Each structure stands twice: as structure tokens, then as C-alpha cells.
């Protein structure tokens, strides 16, 4: 009988080494994230593996699963603890070793395995760990599966049938790289900065880009799990500025930055200016819908309004659906609508055939960007960006808010704006034109300026984004208006970055 996990155990004690610890808040909306040794211990990870194996059995899915781990000092040990739990629950485990997350998704198809459990903290700071899971390729778990997994694990409702099996797939990355590069070379010789922040993607990104015909300038591609320069997150300005400096120093055509587990790609143009991922999405949507008329796209609620107002997309018949932020939500919606692609402001892009298999892969995104430049031989990345209608957009800004209260705070903010709209009130001096409440609240006022507040799905934070098609000042006005509402909630703390 495996013990019921405790929410808290003190490290360096007998209990910590003898009982599982799993903090309940680590079960997020669509994956799992904990601070290792503070919120989960190795026995807790073992309990998670038993719970996942039990859930797979409950779902009626073949108990066969791909595992891999990202490049952090503790990820391998966490993976092996997870594997021991999966095997106890009767799973056949296919271990692909050190990997980027999309390599694990690819392995589901390449090895014909229905399930996945990738050990990664994604772009979170060192100290964090987590698991991205799925049992229906190319999809990953949503709230229903995560809620049931949480229930099984915390109540120790394990079905430990035994009969598990373990297989290590030697040199699996070569199969993934071959799949990405089995294509014609670019006609245009692009000079590309490949920035990896010393994270996992550094082992794979440069050789993939070289194989498709790029001249690659590697930036922080040496694996170092201390992340000595900055956290590998292409939404953070520190990483974007490092890419900018390298692009300008080497006169590169484009800078591409990959996050810690390689499922996202950030972009800096040839002038050194970062292009937020939602604007990159508009550029790619223009390129793709020129080839595939009347294309359907899915975008998240943090993304620019250009997806519906851009005259080129309108002329090419592109249809756009705004949906919930989060890689699992976006992946599922893109799959359900059979959309050509889904674009999330965080840089998770989901390409269906003929561009991809429906899952998020930073290298597939990078290749799509290179192909877009290849199809526009007379134009630079800056030219393609400058061809978009001008808007002023903020980066993603995240004020601290504890996991235990962030959803109630977000719900209160939604209610505030719903009441304001009904009463005919104004935001930043203008009446509300539209409210989207599919995920937090996106408030659009009369001149098209908008602001978003939602709860982060994977960190103790809220998420704030603002944009204006009018001016930088109107963007700032929207931020002040949204922030003023947040400041009425004392639980909301300092921002990680602000405009």
C-alpha cells in the first residue's frame, strides 16, 4: 500500500525520505508544476507516476507511454521516479532520454505510442519541475484529466497492477532531427542567430537550422543547467535583448530564441527589434493563407487584434477564432476546428498538415519563419513586420498573486468589467465596445484599444497584456486602467516587468 501524499513535509527529516509529498496547487489547468523538494519530493513524483498510470487505465487507453526529460540538474532523477510509478501501475515506458518537449510528442507518432509524460519545468526558473502529459496524440491533458489525476494522486487511489516494462530508445534525437530536415533546402541563404539560453534546445536547434540551409550564429547553445546568462524564456526582455545584440553584431537576417524545453520560439528582426509572437503569428498567417485560401486560424485572447482587422488576412479569406490561453487549450481547439494553425502570444504555435502534426514545436515554428522569408526573397524580416498595420503592444506582464487566490481575483476583475459595461461606464476614458470572457477578461474600448487580465495557468501570477491601434499613450492608458482595478485587490503583488 503506497502512502497517501502529504501537502507539506520538512526536508532533511525521516518523514521527507519515507513519505510522498505533493502540494495540491501543483496540479494546474493542463499540466503540473512544483518547486522540487519544497512542494514535491521524489516519492511524490513516484505517486504522480502511479496516478498517471491509473488514469490512463481508467481512460481505456493502451498503457504505453513516452517519457523524456529537459536539461536541469534534477530532471533525470525526477523522470526515473516517475517511471517507477508508471511501471508499478502497469505501463510500458518508452524513454527517449534528454529531449525537448516536442521530441516527446513526435515520439508518440514515430513509435506509435498513445501517451506522453515529459518531465520539464518549461520556461520556469531553476528549482521548478513539472510534467506535460497526454493520452490522445497530439493533444495534452485539459482541466478534466488534470482534476481526476489530482484526485487519484492525493487520495492514493492507485491501481498498482504491476507488469510494467521499460525500454530506452538509444539515439532517438537523430530520428526527430531527420524528420524535421527531410525537406528541400532553403533557396535563400539566411544568416540566423539561434539563441537557447543554455537550455535543452541548444543540443538540437543549431544542427536543424544548418541542415535546412541556414548559416547559424549560435548564442548560448552550450548546455548549462545553471542558466548562467538568463532564464531561457523568449518572452523575457533579457533574452530578447541578448538576441538583439547578436543579430546586430553579426548582421543576421533574423534571431530565433528557444525556451527551456524547446516548444516555443521568439523572434528578433534584422534591425534588432523583437517581434512579439502574436505579430509573428499574423505574419505567418498572411504567408500561409496566401497559399491556402480561406484558411482557419485559432489565436489566444492575449493576442493582437490584427488577426481580425488586418486587410491582407481579410482579403485572403482567413477566419480567426479567439480562444483560451494555454498550450493544451489552444492545441485542442486547433485540432477540433481542423485549423491550419494556432498562434499563442507566448510563442506556442500549433501547425496542422501540411506544416506539422498539431503539437507545439519551436523548431517547426523556426522553420516556418525561414520558409516565409524564403518565399519573400526581396524582403527582410523588418519589411514583413513593417507591412503590418501599426499597433502598440505590451509584453506579457505578470504581477504576483498566490495560487490559492489568483482565480478568485481574476473572477472579481471579470465581474467588475461586466458590471461596468452594463452600467455604461468607461475604461481609459472610453465606453466598452466588447468583452471577451472565455479566459479572464479582454476589454476592448471604442477606439480598438484593449486590455486583458487573466490568471496564469502555471505560476502564482496574474497575466496582463494591453494593446492600442491608436498610439503608445493609449496603450499606456489601458494599462493604467487595468492596473487600477488590480490595485483594489491587496493579494496582487509586484510585476515581473512593466511597460
Short mmCIF file of C-alpha atoms in Angstrom, two decimals:
data_model
loop_
_atom_site.label_atom_id
_atom_site.label_comp_id
_atom_site.label_asym_id
_atom_site.label_seq_id
_atom_site.Cartn_x
_atom_site.Cartn_y
_atom_site.Cartn_z
CA UNK A 1 0.00 0.00 0.00
CA UNK A 2 1.58 3.28 -1.12
CA UNK A 3 1.10 6.08 1.44
CA UNK A 4 -1.26 8.99 0.86
CA UNK A 5 0.78 12.07 -0.14
CA UNK A 6 1.23 14.89 2.38
CA UNK A 7 0.89 18.53 1.30
CA UNK A 8 3.94 19.59 3.34
CA UNK A 9 6.98 17.75 4.71
CA UNK A 10 10.13 19.27 6.18
CA UNK A 11 13.31 18.49 4.18
CA UNK A 12 16.21 16.74 5.88
CA UNK A 13 13.91 14.62 8.04
CA UNK A 14 12.98 10.96 8.25
CA UNK A 15 9.45 11.72 7.04
CA UNK A 16 10.72 13.53 3.94
CA UNK A 17 12.64 10.42 2.88
CA UNK A 18 9.88 7.98 3.84
CA UNK A 19 6.63 9.58 2.69
CA UNK A 20 5.40 11.19 -0.52
CA UNK A 21 4.92 14.97 -0.58
CA UNK A 22 2.70 16.55 -3.25
CA UNK A 23 1.41 20.11 -2.84
CA UNK A 24 -2.13 20.18 -4.29
CA UNK A 25 -1.64 23.51 -6.12
CA UNK A 26 0.95 21.86 -8.40
CA UNK A 27 -1.87 20.34 -10.44
CA UNK A 28 -2.52 23.14 -12.91
CA UNK A 29 -5.23 23.52 -15.54
CA UNK A 30 -3.39 21.50 -18.19
CA UNK A 31 -0.04 20.32 -16.80
CA UNK A 32 1.76 20.06 -13.46
CA UNK A 33 4.41 22.35 -11.90
CA UNK A 34 6.09 22.21 -8.49
CA UNK A 35 9.14 23.58 -6.74
CA UNK A 36 11.25 20.45 -6.32
CA UNK A 37 11.92 19.49 -2.68
CA UNK A 38 9.70 22.36 -1.45
CA UNK A 39 6.38 21.28 -2.96
CA UNK A 40 7.12 17.74 -4.20
CA UNK A 41 9.73 15.12 -3.32
CA UNK A 42 10.85 12.03 -5.26
CA UNK A 43 8.30 9.80 -3.55
CA UNK A 44 5.69 12.39 -4.52
CA UNK A 45 6.80 12.08 -8.15
CA UNK A 46 6.53 8.31 -7.81
CA UNK A 47 2.95 8.80 -6.59
CA UNK A 48 2.31 11.03 -9.61
CA UNK A 49 3.54 8.24 -11.92
CA UNK A 50 1.25 5.69 -10.25
CA UNK A 51 -1.63 8.15 -10.52
CA UNK A 52 -0.95 8.83 -14.20
CA UNK A 53 -0.73 5.11 -14.99
CA UNK A 54 -4.01 4.55 -13.11
CA UNK A 55 -5.71 7.39 -15.02
CA UNK A 56 -4.54 6.03 -18.38
CA UNK A 57 -6.12 2.70 -17.47
CA UNK A 58 -9.35 4.45 -16.42
CA UNK A 59 -9.46 6.30 -19.74
CA UNK A 60 -9.36 2.96 -21.55
CA UNK A 61 -6.15 3.86 -23.37
CA UNK A 62 -3.37 1.38 -24.08
CA UNK A 63 -0.92 1.69 -21.15
CA UNK A 64 2.10 2.62 -23.23
CA UNK A 65 3.85 5.95 -22.71
CA UNK A 66 6.78 8.07 -23.93
CA UNK A 67 8.97 9.80 -21.34
CA UNK A 68 11.83 12.26 -21.69
CA UNK A 69 13.43 14.98 -19.56
CA UNK A 70 14.74 18.51 -20.05
CA UNK A 71 18.22 19.73 -19.16
CA UNK A 72 18.13 20.62 -15.47
CA UNK A 73 20.30 19.23 -12.72
CA UNK A 74 17.45 17.26 -11.17
CA UNK A 75 15.21 16.37 -14.15
CA UNK A 76 16.67 12.89 -14.79
CA UNK A 77 16.12 11.78 -11.18
CA UNK A 78 12.55 13.08 -11.32
CA UNK A 79 11.94 11.19 -14.57
CA UNK A 80 13.18 7.90 -13.09
CA UNK A 81 10.94 8.36 -10.04
CA UNK A 82 8.02 8.99 -12.41
CA UNK A 83 8.94 5.90 -14.45
CA UNK A 84 8.96 3.70 -11.34
CA UNK A 85 5.41 4.84 -10.57
CA UNK A 86 4.25 4.34 -14.16
CA UNK A 87 5.68 0.83 -14.25
CA UNK A 88 4.06 -0.04 -10.90
CA UNK A 89 0.73 0.92 -12.49
CA UNK A 90 1.38 -1.46 -15.39
CA UNK A 91 2.68 0.90 -18.07
CA UNK A 92 5.17 0.08 -20.81
CA UNK A 93 7.56 3.03 -20.74
CA UNK A 94 9.50 4.27 -23.79
CA UNK A 95 12.31 6.51 -22.53
CA UNK A 96 13.84 8.82 -25.16
CA UNK A 97 16.32 10.39 -22.72
CA UNK A 98 17.29 14.07 -22.79
CA UNK A 99 14.81 15.80 -25.08
CA UNK A 100 12.91 18.92 -25.95
CA UNK A 101 9.20 18.55 -25.26
CA UNK A 102 8.16 18.37 -28.95
CA UNK A 103 10.57 15.46 -29.40
CA UNK A 104 8.42 13.54 -26.92
CA UNK A 105 5.28 14.49 -28.86
CA UNK A 106 6.98 13.39 -32.09
CA UNK A 107 7.91 10.07 -30.45
CA UNK A 108 4.21 9.33 -29.84
CA UNK A 109 3.77 9.27 -33.63
CA UNK A 110 7.14 7.78 -34.56
CA UNK A 111 6.93 4.92 -32.04
CA UNK A 112 3.13 4.58 -32.28
CA UNK A 113 2.64 5.20 -28.56
CA UNK A 114 -0.63 6.78 -27.33
CA UNK A 115 0.56 8.55 -24.16
CA UNK A 116 3.27 11.01 -23.13
CA UNK A 117 4.79 12.29 -19.87
CA UNK A 118 7.54 14.84 -20.46
CA UNK A 119 9.47 15.95 -17.37
CA UNK A 120 10.04 19.67 -17.80
CA UNK A 121 9.62 22.96 -15.99
CA UNK A 122 9.39 24.62 -19.42
CA UNK A 123 10.46 28.27 -19.08
CA UNK A 124 10.11 28.39 -15.27
CA UNK A 125 13.17 29.34 -13.22
CA UNK A 126 15.53 26.74 -11.83
CA UNK A 127 14.06 24.98 -8.84
CA UNK A 128 10.81 24.27 -10.66
CA UNK A 129 9.88 20.93 -12.17
CA UNK A 130 6.77 19.58 -13.83
CA UNK A 131 5.23 17.15 -16.27
CA UNK A 132 3.40 17.74 -19.56
CA UNK A 133 1.05 14.80 -20.14
CA UNK A 134 -1.33 13.44 -22.74
CA UNK A 135 -3.18 10.27 -23.67
CA UNK A 136 -4.59 11.20 -27.08
CA UNK A 137 -1.96 12.44 -29.53
CA UNK A 138 -1.40 15.22 -30.49
CA UNK A 139 -3.40 16.59 -27.53
CA UNK A 140 -2.29 17.12 -23.94
CA UNK A 141 -4.41 17.00 -20.79
CA UNK A 142 -7.02 19.64 -20.04
CA UNK A 143 -8.83 20.54 -16.79
CA UNK A 144 -10.95 17.36 -16.63
CA UNK A 145 -8.00 14.97 -16.86
CA UNK A 146 -5.91 17.11 -14.50
CA UNK A 147 -8.71 17.26 -11.91
CA UNK A 148 -9.10 13.48 -11.97
CA UNK A 149 -5.31 12.95 -11.81
CA UNK A 150 -5.15 15.24 -8.77
CA UNK A 151 -7.94 13.25 -7.09
CA UNK A 152 -6.25 9.91 -7.74
CA UNK A 153 -2.83 11.07 -6.51
CA UNK A 154 -3.90 12.98 -3.39
CA UNK A 155 -6.21 10.17 -2.27
CA UNK A 156 -3.72 7.42 -3.23
CA UNK A 157 -6.35 5.69 -5.39
CA UNK A 158 -3.67 3.75 -7.22
CA UNK A 159 -4.19 0.53 -9.19
CA UNK A 160 -0.71 -0.94 -8.94
CA UNK A 161 -1.19 -3.99 -11.10
CA UNK A 162 2.49 -4.40 -11.91
CA UNK A 163 3.50 -5.84 -15.25
CA UNK A 164 5.23 -2.65 -16.34
CA UNK A 165 8.06 -2.65 -18.85
CA UNK A 166 10.92 -0.25 -19.61
CA UNK A 167 12.63 0.41 -22.95
CA UNK A 168 15.30 3.03 -23.64
CA UNK A 169 15.47 4.29 -27.24
CA UNK A 170 19.11 4.99 -28.00
CA UNK A 171 19.95 8.00 -30.20
CA UNK A 172 16.31 8.94 -30.55
CA UNK A 173 17.07 12.65 -31.24
CA UNK A 174 18.54 11.62 -34.61
CA UNK A 175 15.09 10.40 -35.70
CA UNK A 176 13.47 13.68 -34.66
CA UNK A 177 16.12 15.77 -36.42
CA UNK A 178 15.83 13.64 -39.58
CA UNK A 179 12.06 14.14 -39.59
CA UNK A 180 12.42 17.94 -39.38
CA UNK A 181 15.14 18.17 -42.02
CA UNK A 182 13.81 15.69 -44.59
CA UNK A 183 12.78 18.53 -46.92
CA UNK A 184 14.21 20.77 -49.67
CA UNK A 185 16.88 23.24 -48.58
CA UNK A 186 16.06 26.95 -48.48
CA UNK A 187 16.79 28.78 -51.72
CA UNK A 188 17.76 31.88 -49.76
CA UNK A 189 20.93 31.76 -47.65
CA UNK A 190 19.67 33.09 -44.32
CA UNK A 191 22.01 34.11 -41.53
CA UNK A 192 20.20 33.12 -38.32
CA UNK A 193 21.05 33.66 -34.65
CA UNK A 194 19.96 30.55 -32.72
CA UNK A 195 19.62 31.50 -29.03
CA UNK A 196 18.93 28.80 -26.46
CA UNK A 197 19.74 30.35 -23.08
CA UNK A 198 21.91 27.30 -22.26
CA UNK A 199 18.71 25.23 -22.18
CA UNK A 200 17.80 21.91 -23.79
CA UNK A 201 17.21 23.27 -27.30
CA UNK A 202 20.93 24.09 -27.58
CA UNK A 203 21.61 20.39 -28.26
CA UNK A 204 19.37 20.35 -31.34
CA UNK A 205 18.40 23.77 -32.76
CA UNK A 206 21.69 24.75 -34.46
CA UNK A 207 22.05 21.50 -36.40
CA UNK A 208 18.38 21.55 -37.54
CA UNK A 209 18.70 25.12 -38.85
CA UNK A 210 22.01 24.31 -40.55
CA UNK A 211 20.50 21.22 -42.18
CA UNK A 212 17.72 23.25 -43.84
CA UNK A 213 20.32 25.62 -45.31
CA UNK A 214 20.81 28.41 -42.76
CA UNK A 215 24.11 29.96 -41.72
CA UNK A 216 23.80 29.66 -37.95
CA UNK A 217 25.23 32.01 -35.33
CA UNK A 218 24.94 30.03 -32.06
CA UNK A 219 24.16 32.06 -28.94
CA UNK A 220 24.31 30.39 -25.52
CA UNK A 221 23.78 26.96 -27.07
CA UNK A 222 26.16 25.16 -24.67
CA UNK A 223 24.11 23.13 -22.20
CA UNK A 224 24.42 24.51 -18.67
CA UNK A 225 21.60 23.83 -16.24
CA UNK A 226 22.62 26.74 -14.01
CA UNK A 227 21.41 29.09 -16.80
CA UNK A 228 24.34 31.47 -16.17
CA UNK A 229 23.20 34.28 -18.51
CA UNK A 230 19.41 34.40 -18.19
CA UNK A 231 16.42 32.10 -17.95
CA UNK A 232 15.68 30.56 -21.38
CA UNK A 233 12.34 32.29 -22.00
CA UNK A 234 11.89 34.18 -25.28
CA UNK A 235 9.14 36.32 -23.70
CA UNK A 236 11.63 37.83 -21.21
CA UNK A 237 13.26 41.06 -22.34
CA UNK A 238 16.70 39.98 -21.07
CA UNK A 239 16.86 37.09 -23.55
CA UNK A 240 15.38 39.21 -26.35
CA UNK A 241 17.98 41.93 -25.78
CA UNK A 242 20.80 39.38 -25.92
CA UNK A 243 19.42 38.13 -29.25
CA UNK A 244 19.16 41.72 -30.50
CA UNK A 245 22.81 42.39 -29.71
CA UNK A 246 23.91 39.22 -31.55
CA UNK A 247 21.73 40.00 -34.60
CA UNK A 248 23.22 43.48 -34.91
CA UNK A 249 26.80 42.33 -34.29
CA UNK A 250 26.59 39.62 -36.97
CA UNK A 251 24.22 41.47 -39.38
CA UNK A 252 21.89 38.47 -39.22
CA UNK A 253 18.62 38.16 -41.14
CA UNK A 254 16.71 37.02 -38.07
CA UNK A 255 17.21 35.98 -34.45
CA UNK A 256 15.38 32.93 -33.14
CA UNK A 257 15.18 32.22 -29.41
CA UNK A 258 14.02 28.92 -27.89
CA UNK A 259 12.64 28.35 -24.42
CA UNK A 260 13.88 25.82 -21.88
CA UNK A 261 12.01 22.84 -23.34
CA UNK A 262 12.03 23.90 -26.99
CA UNK A 263 8.31 24.16 -27.70
CA UNK A 264 8.37 27.95 -28.21
CA UNK A 265 10.28 30.29 -30.49
CA UNK A 266 10.86 34.03 -30.04
CA UNK A 267 11.81 36.32 -32.92
CA UNK A 268 14.06 39.37 -33.35
CA UNK A 269 14.15 41.04 -36.77
CA UNK A 270 17.21 42.11 -38.77
CA UNK A 271 17.17 45.60 -37.19
CA UNK A 272 17.40 44.09 -33.70
CA UNK A 273 13.77 44.76 -32.83
CA UNK A 274 11.89 41.99 -31.05
CA UNK A 275 8.61 40.98 -32.67
CA UNK A 276 6.10 39.70 -30.15
CA UNK A 277 4.87 36.22 -31.03
CA UNK A 278 1.32 37.31 -31.81
CA UNK A 279 2.63 39.69 -34.51
CA UNK A 280 4.82 36.86 -35.84
CA UNK A 281 1.60 34.83 -35.96
CA UNK A 282 -0.09 37.49 -38.11
CA UNK A 283 2.92 37.46 -40.47
CA UNK A 284 2.82 33.66 -40.73
CA UNK A 285 -0.97 33.70 -41.16
CA UNK A 286 -0.53 36.13 -44.10
CA UNK A 287 2.10 33.84 -45.64
CA UNK A 288 0.13 30.63 -45.11
CA UNK A 289 -3.28 31.97 -46.15
CA UNK A 290 -1.75 33.20 -49.42
CA UNK A 291 -1.03 29.53 -50.21
CA UNK A 292 -4.16 28.06 -48.58
CA UNK A 293 -7.19 30.26 -49.31
CA UNK A 294 -9.93 30.69 -46.67
CA UNK A 295 -7.62 29.27 -44.01
CA UNK A 296 -8.88 28.88 -40.44
CA UNK A 297 -6.66 30.05 -37.57
CA UNK A 298 -7.00 29.93 -33.77
CA UNK A 299 -5.38 32.61 -31.59
CA UNK A 300 -5.35 33.12 -27.83
CA UNK A 301 -7.03 36.00 -26.00
CA UNK A 302 -3.66 37.66 -25.26
CA UNK A 303 -3.03 38.13 -28.99
CA UNK A 304 -3.19 41.26 -31.13
CA UNK A 305 -6.47 42.46 -32.62
CA UNK A 306 -4.78 42.47 -36.04
CA UNK A 307 -5.91 38.89 -36.61
CA UNK A 308 -9.42 40.22 -37.30
CA UNK A 309 -8.66 43.72 -38.65
CA UNK A 310 -5.68 43.05 -40.96
CA UNK A 311 -6.80 43.85 -44.54
CA UNK A 312 -4.47 41.22 -46.08
CA UNK A 313 -5.93 38.41 -43.95
CA UNK A 314 -9.43 39.67 -44.75
CA UNK A 315 -8.68 39.74 -48.50
CA UNK A 316 -7.29 36.18 -48.34
CA UNK A 317 -10.44 34.95 -46.59
CA UNK A 318 -8.74 33.98 -43.34
CA UNK A 319 -11.10 33.07 -40.49
CA UNK A 320 -9.91 33.58 -36.91
CA UNK A 321 -11.19 32.18 -33.61
CA UNK A 322 -10.04 33.73 -30.29
CA UNK A 323 -9.62 31.07 -27.62
CA UNK A 324 -8.30 30.35 -24.13
CA UNK A 325 -4.60 30.89 -23.42
CA UNK A 326 -2.66 27.70 -22.66
CA UNK A 327 -0.88 25.16 -24.83
CA UNK A 328 -3.42 22.40 -24.13
CA UNK A 329 -6.47 24.61 -24.76
CA UNK A 330 -5.01 26.01 -27.97
CA UNK A 331 -3.84 22.60 -29.21
CA UNK A 332 -7.28 21.11 -28.60
CA UNK A 333 -9.15 23.99 -30.27
CA UNK A 334 -6.85 23.97 -33.30
CA UNK A 335 -7.45 20.21 -33.58
CA UNK A 336 -11.24 20.47 -33.13
CA UNK A 337 -11.62 23.17 -35.81
CA UNK A 338 -9.09 21.46 -38.13
CA UNK A 339 -7.47 24.88 -38.34
CA UNK A 340 -4.36 25.35 -40.45
CA UNK A 341 -2.53 26.75 -37.41
CA UNK A 342 -2.97 28.08 -33.91
CA UNK A 343 -0.91 31.01 -32.57
CA UNK A 344 -0.43 31.89 -28.90
CA UNK A 345 1.18 35.14 -27.75
CA UNK A 346 3.58 33.18 -25.54
CA UNK A 347 5.13 31.65 -28.70
CA UNK A 348 3.38 28.26 -28.65
CA UNK A 349 2.43 27.72 -32.31
CA UNK A 350 0.42 24.71 -33.49
CA UNK A 351 0.69 23.70 -37.14
CA UNK A 352 -1.60 21.11 -38.69
CA UNK A 353 -0.87 19.37 -42.00
CA UNK A 354 0.89 20.12 -44.27
CA UNK A 355 3.07 22.13 -41.87
CA UNK A 356 3.03 19.91 -38.77
CA UNK A 357 1.21 17.28 -36.70
CA UNK A 358 -0.80 19.62 -34.49
CA UNK A 359 1.55 19.93 -31.49
CA UNK A 360 3.70 22.90 -30.48
CA UNK A 361 7.32 22.74 -31.60
CA UNK A 362 9.68 25.72 -31.51
CA UNK A 363 11.78 24.25 -34.31
CA UNK A 364 8.76 23.75 -36.58
CA UNK A 365 7.93 27.41 -35.88
CA UNK A 366 11.51 28.44 -36.71
CA UNK A 367 11.38 26.51 -39.99
CA UNK A 368 8.04 28.17 -40.86
CA UNK A 369 9.63 31.59 -40.30
CA UNK A 370 12.60 30.67 -42.51
CA UNK A 371 10.21 29.41 -45.20
CA UNK A 372 8.25 32.68 -45.00
CA UNK A 373 11.48 34.63 -45.63
CA UNK A 374 12.41 32.20 -48.40
CA UNK A 375 9.09 32.94 -50.14
CA UNK A 376 9.80 36.69 -49.94
CA UNK A 377 13.39 36.87 -51.28
CA UNK A 378 13.36 40.65 -51.75
CA UNK A 379 12.09 41.40 -48.24
CA UNK A 380 13.72 41.43 -44.83
CA UNK A 381 12.06 40.33 -41.59
CA UNK A 382 11.66 44.02 -40.71
CA UNK A 383 9.99 44.67 -44.09
CA UNK A 384 7.43 41.93 -43.40
CA UNK A 385 6.83 43.29 -39.89
CA UNK A 386 6.53 46.90 -41.09
CA UNK A 387 3.96 45.83 -43.68
CA UNK A 388 1.54 45.09 -40.81
CA UNK A 389 -0.81 47.86 -39.67
CA UNK A 390 0.84 49.66 -36.75
CA UNK A 391 -0.21 48.81 -33.21
CA UNK A 392 1.43 49.48 -29.85
CA UNK A 393 1.61 46.30 -27.75
CA UNK A 394 2.92 45.47 -24.30
CA UNK A 395 4.93 42.40 -23.44
CA UNK A 396 3.21 39.86 -21.21
CA UNK A 397 3.31 41.36 -17.70
CA UNK A 398 2.79 39.19 -14.63
CA UNK A 399 2.01 40.61 -11.18
CA UNK A 400 2.49 38.10 -8.37
CA UNK A 401 -0.69 36.54 -6.99
CA UNK A 402 -0.76 33.36 -4.85
CA UNK A 403 -2.09 30.19 -6.50
CA UNK A 404 -4.71 29.89 -3.77
CA UNK A 405 -6.42 33.21 -4.67
CA UNK A 406 -5.45 34.06 -8.27
CA UNK A 407 -8.61 32.57 -9.83
CA UNK A 408 -10.94 34.36 -7.40
CA UNK A 409 -9.13 37.66 -8.06
CA UNK A 410 -9.44 37.12 -11.84
CA UNK A 411 -13.15 36.28 -11.42
CA UNK A 412 -13.67 39.50 -9.43
CA UNK A 413 -11.98 41.52 -12.18
CA UNK A 414 -14.26 39.90 -14.80
CA UNK A 415 -17.32 40.80 -12.69
CA UNK A 416 -16.09 44.39 -12.27
CA UNK A 417 -15.93 44.95 -16.03
CA UNK A 418 -19.23 43.15 -16.69
CA UNK A 419 -20.97 45.47 -14.23
CA UNK A 420 -19.18 48.48 -15.71
CA UNK A 421 -20.32 47.56 -19.23
CA UNK A 422 -23.95 47.12 -18.13
CA UNK A 423 -23.94 50.49 -16.37
CA UNK A 424 -22.48 52.29 -19.40
CA UNK A 425 -19.22 53.10 -17.63
CA UNK A 426 -15.92 53.91 -19.32
CA UNK A 427 -12.44 52.40 -19.35
CA UNK A 428 -9.48 54.71 -20.05
CA UNK A 429 -12.00 57.42 -20.91
CA UNK A 430 -13.99 55.43 -23.47
CA UNK A 431 -17.08 53.19 -23.48
CA UNK A 432 -16.57 49.42 -23.66
CA UNK A 433 -17.07 48.07 -27.19
CA UNK A 434 -16.57 44.38 -26.42
CA UNK A 435 -15.83 41.96 -23.56
CA UNK A 436 -14.35 38.50 -24.18
CA UNK A 437 -14.59 36.37 -21.04
CA UNK A 438 -13.57 32.94 -22.39
CA UNK A 439 -10.36 33.21 -20.30
CA UNK A 440 -10.25 36.03 -17.77
CA UNK A 441 -11.44 39.27 -19.36
CA UNK A 442 -10.36 41.08 -22.52
CA UNK A 443 -11.79 44.61 -22.52
CA UNK A 444 -11.91 46.43 -25.87
CA UNK A 445 -12.92 50.12 -25.89
CA UNK A 446 -14.34 52.28 -28.68
CA UNK A 447 -11.03 53.13 -30.41
CA UNK A 448 -9.94 49.46 -30.54
CA UNK A 449 -7.52 49.67 -27.60
CA UNK A 450 -7.80 46.65 -25.32
CA UNK A 451 -6.52 45.18 -22.08
CA UNK A 452 -6.51 41.63 -20.74
CA UNK A 453 -6.38 40.25 -17.19
CA UNK A 454 -6.34 36.50 -16.55
CA UNK A 455 -4.90 34.04 -14.05
CA UNK A 456 -1.67 32.31 -15.06
CA UNK A 457 -2.22 28.62 -15.57
CA UNK A 458 1.23 27.53 -14.36
CA UNK A 459 2.65 30.10 -11.93
CA UNK A 460 1.42 32.09 -8.88
CA UNK A 461 0.72 35.13 -11.06
CA UNK A 462 -1.87 37.06 -12.98
CA UNK A 463 -1.28 37.93 -16.64
CA UNK A 464 -1.78 41.44 -18.03
CA UNK A 465 -1.49 42.45 -21.72
CA UNK A 466 -2.54 45.73 -23.38
CA UNK A 467 -2.55 46.97 -26.97
CA UNK A 468 -3.71 50.03 -28.91
CA UNK A 469 -4.03 50.62 -32.67
CA UNK A 470 -4.03 54.39 -31.96
CA UNK A 471 -0.90 55.36 -30.02
CA UNK A 472 1.60 54.37 -27.37
CA UNK A 473 -0.16 56.74 -24.96
CA UNK A 474 -3.47 54.93 -25.46
CA UNK A 475 -1.69 51.61 -24.75
CA UNK A 476 -0.38 53.13 -21.51
CA UNK A 477 -3.84 54.49 -20.67
CA UNK A 478 -5.26 50.98 -20.97
CA UNK A 479 -2.54 49.61 -18.72
CA UNK A 480 -3.24 52.24 -16.05
CA UNK A 481 -6.96 51.44 -16.23
CA UNK A 482 -6.43 47.67 -15.88
CA UNK A 483 -3.81 48.07 -13.15
CA UNK A 484 -6.07 50.42 -11.17
CA UNK A 485 -8.64 47.62 -10.91
CA UNK A 486 -5.95 45.12 -9.84
CA UNK A 487 -4.72 47.50 -7.13
CA UNK A 488 -8.09 47.20 -5.39
CA UNK A 489 -7.03 43.61 -4.55
CA UNK A 490 -4.30 43.57 -1.87
CA UNK A 491 -3.33 40.00 -2.84
CA UNK A 492 -1.89 41.29 -6.13
CA UNK A 493 1.84 41.99 -5.81
CA UNK A 494 4.66 43.39 -7.91
CA UNK A 495 5.05 42.85 -11.66
CA UNK A 496 7.87 40.82 -13.19
CA UNK A 497 8.14 43.55 -15.88
CA UNK A 498 6.11 46.63 -16.83
CA UNK A 499 5.81 48.99 -19.79
#
